[in-house]
Each structure stands twice: as structure tokens, then as C-alpha cells.
Amino acid sequence: MKYVLVTGGVVSGLGKGVTASSIGLLLKACGLRVTSIKIDPYLNTDAGTMSPFEHGEVFVLDDGGEVDLDLGNYERFLDIKLTRDNNITTGKIYQYVFDKERRGDYLGKTVQVVPHITDAIQEWIERVAKIPVDGQEGPADVCVIELGGTIGDIESMPFIEALGQFSYRVGPGNFCLIHVSLVPVLNVVGEQKTKPTQHSVRGLRGLGLTPNILACRSTKALEENVKGKLAQFCHVPAENIVTLYDVPNIWHIPLLLKDQKAHEAILKGLNLLGVAREPELKEWTARTKVFDELHDPVTIAMVGKYTGLSDSYLSVLKALLHASVACHRKLIVKWVAASELEDIAAEEAPDVYKAAWDCLKGADGVLVPGGFGDRGVQGKILAAKYAREKNVPFLGICLGMQIAVIEFARSVLGLHDANSTEFDPETTNPCVIFMPEGSKTHMGGTMRLGSRRTYFNVTACTSAKLYGNVNFVDERHRHRYEVNPNIISHLENAGLSFVGRDETGQRMEIVELPSHPFFVGVQFHPEFKSRPGKPSALFLGLIAAACGRLETVLLDNGHVKRSVSNGMSNGHTMVRMCKNGGTMKLANGSINGVYRNGNGVHF
């Protein structure tokens, strides 16, 4: 097994996840099998109990693992299926060691960070690296490891020590370290400054790790004299210093690495030059050009609770992107804070209220994503009502599906106090209830998680056609509440159709409104399995309906002719924040080489 470690220095948010994903893609293009591991130094056992404002979205895997969103990057880029153990946290490692100590596995020894914690980290990496994730038998050829945080962080120290020991143990021909660092440009003098990277590399070397390759983030390509200075002071050959400068489309980054022969430096460090082929990226290059040239817009209003941080809905954004590229449309996302659609907003901030409704009414389609808590719920209900009554394409995911059911019960059935017991435990008309198998005392890992099967009981429905007229689908779930099975007959008699259910037939998975052009709600999260060139069927349906192509897609069994296979665009996606009466365009650019959000730029 060969290992590539990606670390970061100077500041957070440089794009280690982008770099790790691009390296994995480049090595895969060389004919190698690749797997990935993300190390998060926080004490949480997993990301499941963390607020999206803290760390972005929680990505859910097939096995029910609630993990860091970077694993979503890896899955989308490499088209693989990872496991919960591919995300290592300090909490997991310490729990593993504590359990061994309680069993008496250490035979009375004093349990310490070194060697017991560091040994556990190394054992975990070696074990997980051998798990096949690409559908083939046997371990991968290369494991790309991303170490979260920044070199020098206190919480990272046990991992740094463990990786230093690990690199010595596996040997120089089996380990390659890529350090992502910042080379800022001071506006006053316009000069690229190398001191931050020099200090970062010095700190890394002082901790027992020596970089083989430097990946330097900057606003423009590094000048030759700057490369020479970095090579001299960081002890890295000039040919092993690559620039990750600002590009209009993040999909240019693997091409940047290839053009600078980063793959040759990696393969040389891993003694794979005679094994791997030249990277085959012709299709990738062609797709990148196509994405840059998309211009016909499709506008989607995203009505959510966490609109202040786009990473909160990262996989939803990518799924929308995959579908819009397949439909040859330039995606424009209008963020609508759900609470700003509510009547109380009209009283307290009328300008904000008007701007939010203008955003909603100006969209070609409406999407209500998942979420927790009662803030903004009434606004989401109003958005669903608007989409239903005005025949605007609508997709509700998880809570979004439950919201659509509550709205229908209130508006059509006349059950004005219809609600979810999550928001009103005393409601006399509970449309959404707590699942019997759920835990009300423990939060972490107690939801209905991971891949579950949904059976279509109405084969002629829109969703089944989008999935290719199959009898069932396997999608990933993350929820504690479900539609109350006792009211299903009343809702269906009034016009709703629950076209997809679980294996028992009692748990509702997909709801449609047959009289509507496209009104779909799903209990699962289809965004987690969307891939470039293989967009989620339901997101494809939403985008196709929003741009007037749904019938064409349905006639072609859920496919779009002229779609671009296995590719997506990021840099030219326009994201507009409808908030406080204004419109903000969030570009995917950077300042001094630092990507715009604190969690880095993600694919």
C-alpha cells in the first residue's frame, strides 16, 4: 500500500480537501485504484451532533456513518463508497483506546498518548486503507490521507506524531507528503511573499515530517524566483513546487496539477513511475471547457434555515449543479432564509420580507432541504404552499417532505393545527411523528441512518420514471421523525400520492402531487449519492421541470440527451443571498489565495 498525506499550513480554508480530491482523481487517471481517509482532530466521535454552522453539512454514508463533508468530496470526485471508519476523529481514537484499556488489553501498563494513542492511529489507518471502496475486490493501490486543521494546532499533535512514526515505518518509497500552504500577495507592493510558507514548513519539519511536494495557494502562478526561494529554504526541489492559483472553475485544479507534472513527482516518490500510465484526462478537459461556457440560466430558490453558510447544504448544491449541467443550464441559486417569509418578518422588517418573497417568486423552482428545529418552519410551509398553488416545480427533502405534508393537511384537509410533534408535541393533528425505534435520551448515532430501500407502489409516478422505471431504489437517510401512517388514507383521498414506501409499507418515503407539474417530497437524502455525470434522478427532475424539459427527460427514462458525462462546474455557479433586502453574489474566488469560506472550498 502507498500513502499520500495532505497537510495544511499558515491558515485554514486553503483547500486541502480540493487538493486531496484532485490528487486522488489524478492518480486514478493514471490507472491506479485510490481510497481516501480524512482525519479530523476534534473530540467529537463523529460529525452527527455538530451544528452546520460549526463545520458545514453532515455527510451520510451508506453504512450510516455521519462524517465530515470532505468525504462527500472524495466520493463525488472518485466515484467511490466510503465507510464511517474512513473518517478518523480524536474522539474515535480515544474511545478505541479506552475500550481496550477497560478490557485489560494493555496488561496493566500505563496507557499514554505515546505509544498507545499513536499506535492506535497507525493501526486504524492501515486497517481502513485496505477496505475496498470502488466495488472491486482487494485493497486499493494508493490511500490519500487528509489531515484536518493547520500544522501547529494543539489538537493535531498526536496525529502528527503518529504520522511521523508511520512515514518512517512504511519507508520513503511508500509515503509522500504534500503540504498545502499560502503564498500571499500584498496589495501594497504586489509581491508574492514566501515567509509564511517557510515558517510553516519549518514547523512541519520540527514535528518530524518532511514535505516531498509543496502545493502553494496564491492569486496567480508562482514566479520562478519565488519557486527558487521556496526550494532553497524549504528543501523541496523546484520541480516539486506546484501552484494552485485562482481559477474560474474549480475543475481546472486537476488539470493544473497535471500541467505542472505533480503526478510525476508523486509517482516518483511512491516508486510507481514504471507501473502507472500517463493520466487520461481528455474527457475531463473537454467537460471543463463545456462548463465554463454554460450561459442559459435556471434559477432555484433554496428555502432553508442555515442560509448564512452555503457549506450547510453543500451536497444539495452539488446535486443541483450535476443536474443543471446535465440539462445544459447555468445554475443560479437564490438563498431564501425561511424565517424571512413569515408574517412576523413583515411586521418587524418589511423590506427584508418583501425581498425574500421577491426571490421566491422570481425562481424557476423551489427546494426545501432537510433541517432540525422549529426556526423558520412556518416560512418553509409558506414556500411549499406557494409552489403548490402556483404550479412551481418543488422538491422537498427530509424535513422538506414533512413540511409539504403539513401544508397540504392544513390547506386542503382544513386541519389548521396540523403539525409535527417535533415542533408541537401537543398538536391534535400530528401529521409527522417521532419514530418508535428512535431514542429520546441520546442524540449521537440514534437516527434512522444510512442506505435504506424504497419500493415504488405506484409504478407510473414521476419519481419511478426518473429513476428509470425501477421497482425500488436505495437511498441514504438521516431522520428521527416520519409521516404519521394513520393519516395517509385521508391525505391520499384529498389528492396526495405516497408513491414510495419502505419494505413494511408503513413508512412513507416518497410523496407526489399528481395534479402538479412537479411536486415531489422524499424522506431520504438523494443529494448524497449524486455524482458528476450521474446526477440524482430527483434533482434532475427538478431542474428539468424548472427549465421546461421534464417531459423529454421522462420519455428518455430519466436521462437527458446531450448530457455531459461525469463532470460538473463550480466556479460559474451563481449563488445569490436574498437577505436584508439586498442581493449578494457569492463568487468562488479568493482573497490573497485564501478561499472564501472558513471550511475551505469543496467540490
mmCIF file of C-alpha atoms in Angstrom, residues 407-555:
data_model
loop_
_atom_site.group_PDB
_atom_site.id
_atom_site.type_symbol
_atom_site.label_atom_id
_atom_site.label_comp_id
_atom_site.label_asym_id
_atom_site.label_seq_id
_atom_site.Cartn_x
_atom_site.Cartn_y
_atom_site.Cartn_z
ATOM 1 C CA GLU A 407 -49.010 22.300 4.452
ATOM 2 C CA PHE A 408 -51.335 20.043 2.467
ATOM 3 C CA ALA A 409 -53.099 18.892 5.618
ATOM 4 C CA ARG A 410 -53.642 22.478 6.737
ATOM 5 C CA SER A 411 -54.650 23.991 3.402
ATOM 6 C CA VAL A 412 -56.536 21.145 1.719
ATOM 7 C CA LEU A 413 -57.831 18.993 4.576
ATOM 8 C CA GLY A 414 -58.591 22.039 6.701
ATOM 9 C CA LEU A 415 -56.617 20.757 9.705
ATOM 10 C CA HIS A 416 -55.369 24.179 10.727
ATOM 11 C CA ASP A 417 -53.361 22.909 13.704
ATOM 12 C CA ALA A 418 -51.738 20.071 11.746
ATOM 13 C CA ASN A 419 -48.096 19.882 12.727
ATOM 14 C CA SER A 420 -45.122 17.716 13.563
ATOM 15 C CA THR A 421 -44.672 16.557 17.125
ATOM 16 C CA GLU A 422 -41.110 17.832 16.766
ATOM 17 C CA PHE A 423 -42.485 21.388 16.752
ATOM 18 C CA ASP A 424 -45.721 20.941 18.729
ATOM 19 C CA PRO A 425 -45.842 17.832 20.936
ATOM 20 C CA GLU A 426 -49.429 18.639 21.935
ATOM 21 C CA THR A 427 -50.923 19.063 18.436
ATOM 22 C CA THR A 428 -54.313 17.387 17.977
ATOM 23 C CA ASN A 429 -53.490 16.554 14.357
ATOM 24 C CA PRO A 430 -49.977 15.089 14.297
ATOM 25 C CA CYS A 431 -49.024 14.709 10.635
ATOM 26 C CA VAL A 432 -45.413 13.878 11.490
ATOM 27 C CA ILE A 433 -44.461 11.772 14.498
ATOM 28 C CA PHE A 434 -41.363 10.508 16.316
ATOM 29 C CA MET A 435 -40.286 7.111 15.029
ATOM 30 C CA PRO A 436 -40.879 4.303 17.559
ATOM 31 C CA GLU A 437 -37.321 2.972 17.325
ATOM 32 C CA GLY A 438 -35.716 6.378 17.962
ATOM 33 C CA SER A 439 -34.003 7.438 21.178
ATOM 34 C CA LYS A 440 -35.177 10.493 23.100
ATOM 35 C CA THR A 441 -32.247 10.450 25.522
ATOM 36 C CA HIS A 442 -29.199 10.101 23.236
ATOM 37 C CA MET A 443 -28.614 12.171 20.096
ATOM 38 C CA GLY A 444 -25.443 10.768 18.529
ATOM 39 C CA GLY A 445 -25.968 7.952 16.032
ATOM 40 C CA THR A 446 -29.560 7.264 17.077
ATOM 41 C CA MET A 447 -31.437 8.413 13.976
ATOM 42 C CA ARG A 448 -32.539 6.249 11.072
ATOM 43 C CA LEU A 449 -29.267 6.409 9.184
ATOM 44 C CA GLY A 450 -27.650 5.120 6.024
ATOM 45 C CA SER A 451 -28.819 3.339 2.905
ATOM 46 C CA ARG A 452 -32.399 2.030 3.026
ATOM 47 C CA ARG A 453 -34.585 0.558 0.318
ATOM 48 C CA THR A 454 -37.670 2.339 -1.020
ATOM 49 C CA TYR A 455 -40.238 0.390 -3.045
ATOM 50 C CA PHE A 456 -42.450 2.067 -5.634
ATOM 51 C CA ASN A 457 -46.078 1.109 -5.131
ATOM 52 C CA VAL A 458 -47.174 3.420 -7.981
ATOM 53 C CA THR A 459 -45.073 2.439 -10.974
ATOM 54 C CA ALA A 460 -46.386 5.148 -13.282
ATOM 55 C CA CYS A 461 -45.366 8.008 -10.972
ATOM 56 C CA THR A 462 -42.898 10.731 -11.921
ATOM 57 C CA SER A 463 -40.250 9.572 -9.433
ATOM 58 C CA ALA A 464 -40.218 5.988 -10.718
ATOM 59 C CA LYS A 465 -39.852 7.226 -14.285
ATOM 60 C CA LEU A 466 -36.958 9.492 -13.282
ATOM 61 C CA TYR A 467 -35.209 6.536 -11.658
ATOM 62 C CA GLY A 468 -35.574 4.578 -14.903
ATOM 63 C CA ASN A 469 -38.793 2.645 -14.192
ATOM 64 C CA VAL A 470 -37.213 0.506 -11.478
ATOM 65 C CA ASN A 471 -39.152 -1.272 -8.741
ATOM 66 C CA PHE A 472 -37.058 0.080 -5.884
ATOM 67 C CA VAL A 473 -34.189 2.429 -5.080
ATOM 68 C CA ASP A 474 -31.578 2.521 -2.326
ATOM 69 C CA GLU A 475 -31.003 5.977 -0.874
ATOM 70 C CA ARG A 476 -29.378 7.387 2.264
ATOM 71 C CA HIS A 477 -31.441 8.537 5.245
ATOM 72 C CA ARG A 478 -30.977 10.741 8.300
ATOM 73 C CA HIS A 479 -34.138 11.406 10.300
ATOM 74 C CA ARG A 480 -35.955 10.866 13.602
ATOM 75 C CA TYR A 481 -39.480 11.751 12.502
ATOM 76 C CA GLU A 482 -41.774 10.252 9.886
ATOM 77 C CA VAL A 483 -45.157 10.940 8.297
ATOM 78 C CA ASN A 484 -47.902 9.606 10.561
ATOM 79 C CA PRO A 485 -49.195 6.416 8.861
ATOM 80 C CA ASN A 486 -52.629 6.938 10.461
ATOM 81 C CA ILE A 487 -53.428 9.945 8.253
ATOM 82 C CA ILE A 488 -52.186 8.539 4.934
ATOM 83 C CA SER A 489 -55.621 7.495 3.691
ATOM 84 C CA HIS A 490 -57.069 10.972 4.399
ATOM 85 C CA LEU A 491 -54.202 12.680 2.556
ATOM 86 C CA GLU A 492 -54.416 10.338 -0.433
ATOM 87 C CA ASN A 493 -58.182 10.754 -0.669
ATOM 88 C CA ALA A 494 -57.574 14.503 -0.899
ATOM 89 C CA GLY A 495 -55.094 14.154 -3.781
ATOM 90 C CA LEU A 496 -51.623 13.422 -2.383
ATOM 91 C CA SER A 497 -49.987 10.198 -3.519
ATOM 92 C CA PHE A 498 -47.418 8.337 -1.411
ATOM 93 C CA VAL A 499 -45.739 6.537 -4.286
ATOM 94 C CA GLY A 500 -42.736 5.147 -2.391
ATOM 95 C CA ARG A 501 -42.663 3.252 0.903
ATOM 96 C CA ASP A 502 -40.239 1.135 2.909
ATOM 97 C CA GLU A 503 -40.259 -2.669 2.945
ATOM 98 C CA THR A 504 -43.054 -2.747 5.532
ATOM 99 C CA GLY A 505 -45.306 -0.461 3.516
ATOM 100 C CA GLN A 506 -45.934 1.591 6.677
ATOM 101 C CA ARG A 507 -43.171 4.206 6.407
ATOM 102 C CA MET A 508 -43.657 6.883 3.749
ATOM 103 C CA GLU A 509 -40.612 7.589 1.602
ATOM 104 C CA ILE A 510 -41.815 9.496 -1.489
ATOM 105 C CA VAL A 511 -44.861 11.726 -1.903
ATOM 106 C CA GLU A 512 -46.132 13.344 -5.097
ATOM 107 C CA LEU A 513 -48.985 15.598 -6.119
ATOM 108 C CA PRO A 514 -50.193 14.079 -9.420
ATOM 109 C CA SER A 515 -52.150 17.194 -10.389
ATOM 110 C CA HIS A 516 -48.987 19.331 -10.194
ATOM 111 C CA PRO A 517 -46.308 19.631 -12.943
ATOM 112 C CA PHE A 518 -43.582 18.585 -10.465
ATOM 113 C CA PHE A 519 -44.269 18.428 -6.734
ATOM 114 C CA VAL A 520 -42.142 15.764 -5.009
ATOM 115 C CA GLY A 521 -41.120 15.167 -1.417
ATOM 116 C CA VAL A 522 -38.716 12.470 -0.224
ATOM 117 C CA GLN A 523 -37.832 11.290 3.276
ATOM 118 C CA PHE A 524 -34.312 10.334 2.192
ATOM 119 C CA HIS A 525 -31.388 12.492 1.029
ATOM 120 C CA PRO A 526 -30.821 11.874 -2.696
ATOM 121 C CA GLU A 527 -28.074 14.512 -2.808
ATOM 122 C CA PHE A 528 -25.594 12.217 -1.049
ATOM 123 C CA LYS A 529 -25.410 9.805 -3.990
ATOM 124 C CA SER A 530 -25.414 12.345 -6.800
ATOM 125 C CA ARG A 531 -22.292 12.197 -8.935
ATOM 126 C CA PRO A 532 -20.834 14.281 -11.766
ATOM 127 C CA GLY A 533 -22.314 12.886 -14.952
ATOM 128 C CA LYS A 534 -24.693 10.743 -12.884
ATOM 129 C CA PRO A 535 -26.997 13.344 -11.341
ATOM 130 C CA SER A 536 -29.573 12.366 -8.759
ATOM 131 C CA ALA A 537 -32.793 11.427 -10.538
ATOM 132 C CA LEU A 538 -34.948 13.706 -8.416
ATOM 133 C CA PHE A 539 -32.655 16.715 -8.729
ATOM 134 C CA LEU A 540 -32.596 16.093 -12.456
ATOM 135 C CA GLY A 541 -36.392 16.104 -12.406
ATOM 136 C CA LEU A 542 -36.486 19.405 -10.518
ATOM 137 C CA ILE A 543 -34.051 21.140 -12.867
ATOM 138 C CA ALA A 544 -35.690 19.665 -15.965
ATOM 139 C CA ALA A 545 -39.114 20.824 -14.770
ATOM 140 C CA ALA A 546 -37.706 24.260 -13.912
ATOM 141 C CA CYS A 547 -36.375 24.712 -17.451
ATOM 142 C CA GLY A 548 -39.348 23.099 -19.208
ATOM 143 C CA ARG A 549 -37.687 19.803 -20.175
ATOM 144 C CA LEU A 550 -39.329 17.345 -17.792
ATOM 145 C CA GLU A 551 -41.410 15.542 -20.407
ATOM 146 C CA THR A 552 -38.331 14.977 -22.542
ATOM 147 C CA VAL A 553 -36.458 13.516 -19.574
ATOM 148 C CA LEU A 554 -39.362 11.260 -18.596
ATOM 149 C CA LEU A 555 -39.684 9.947 -22.144
#
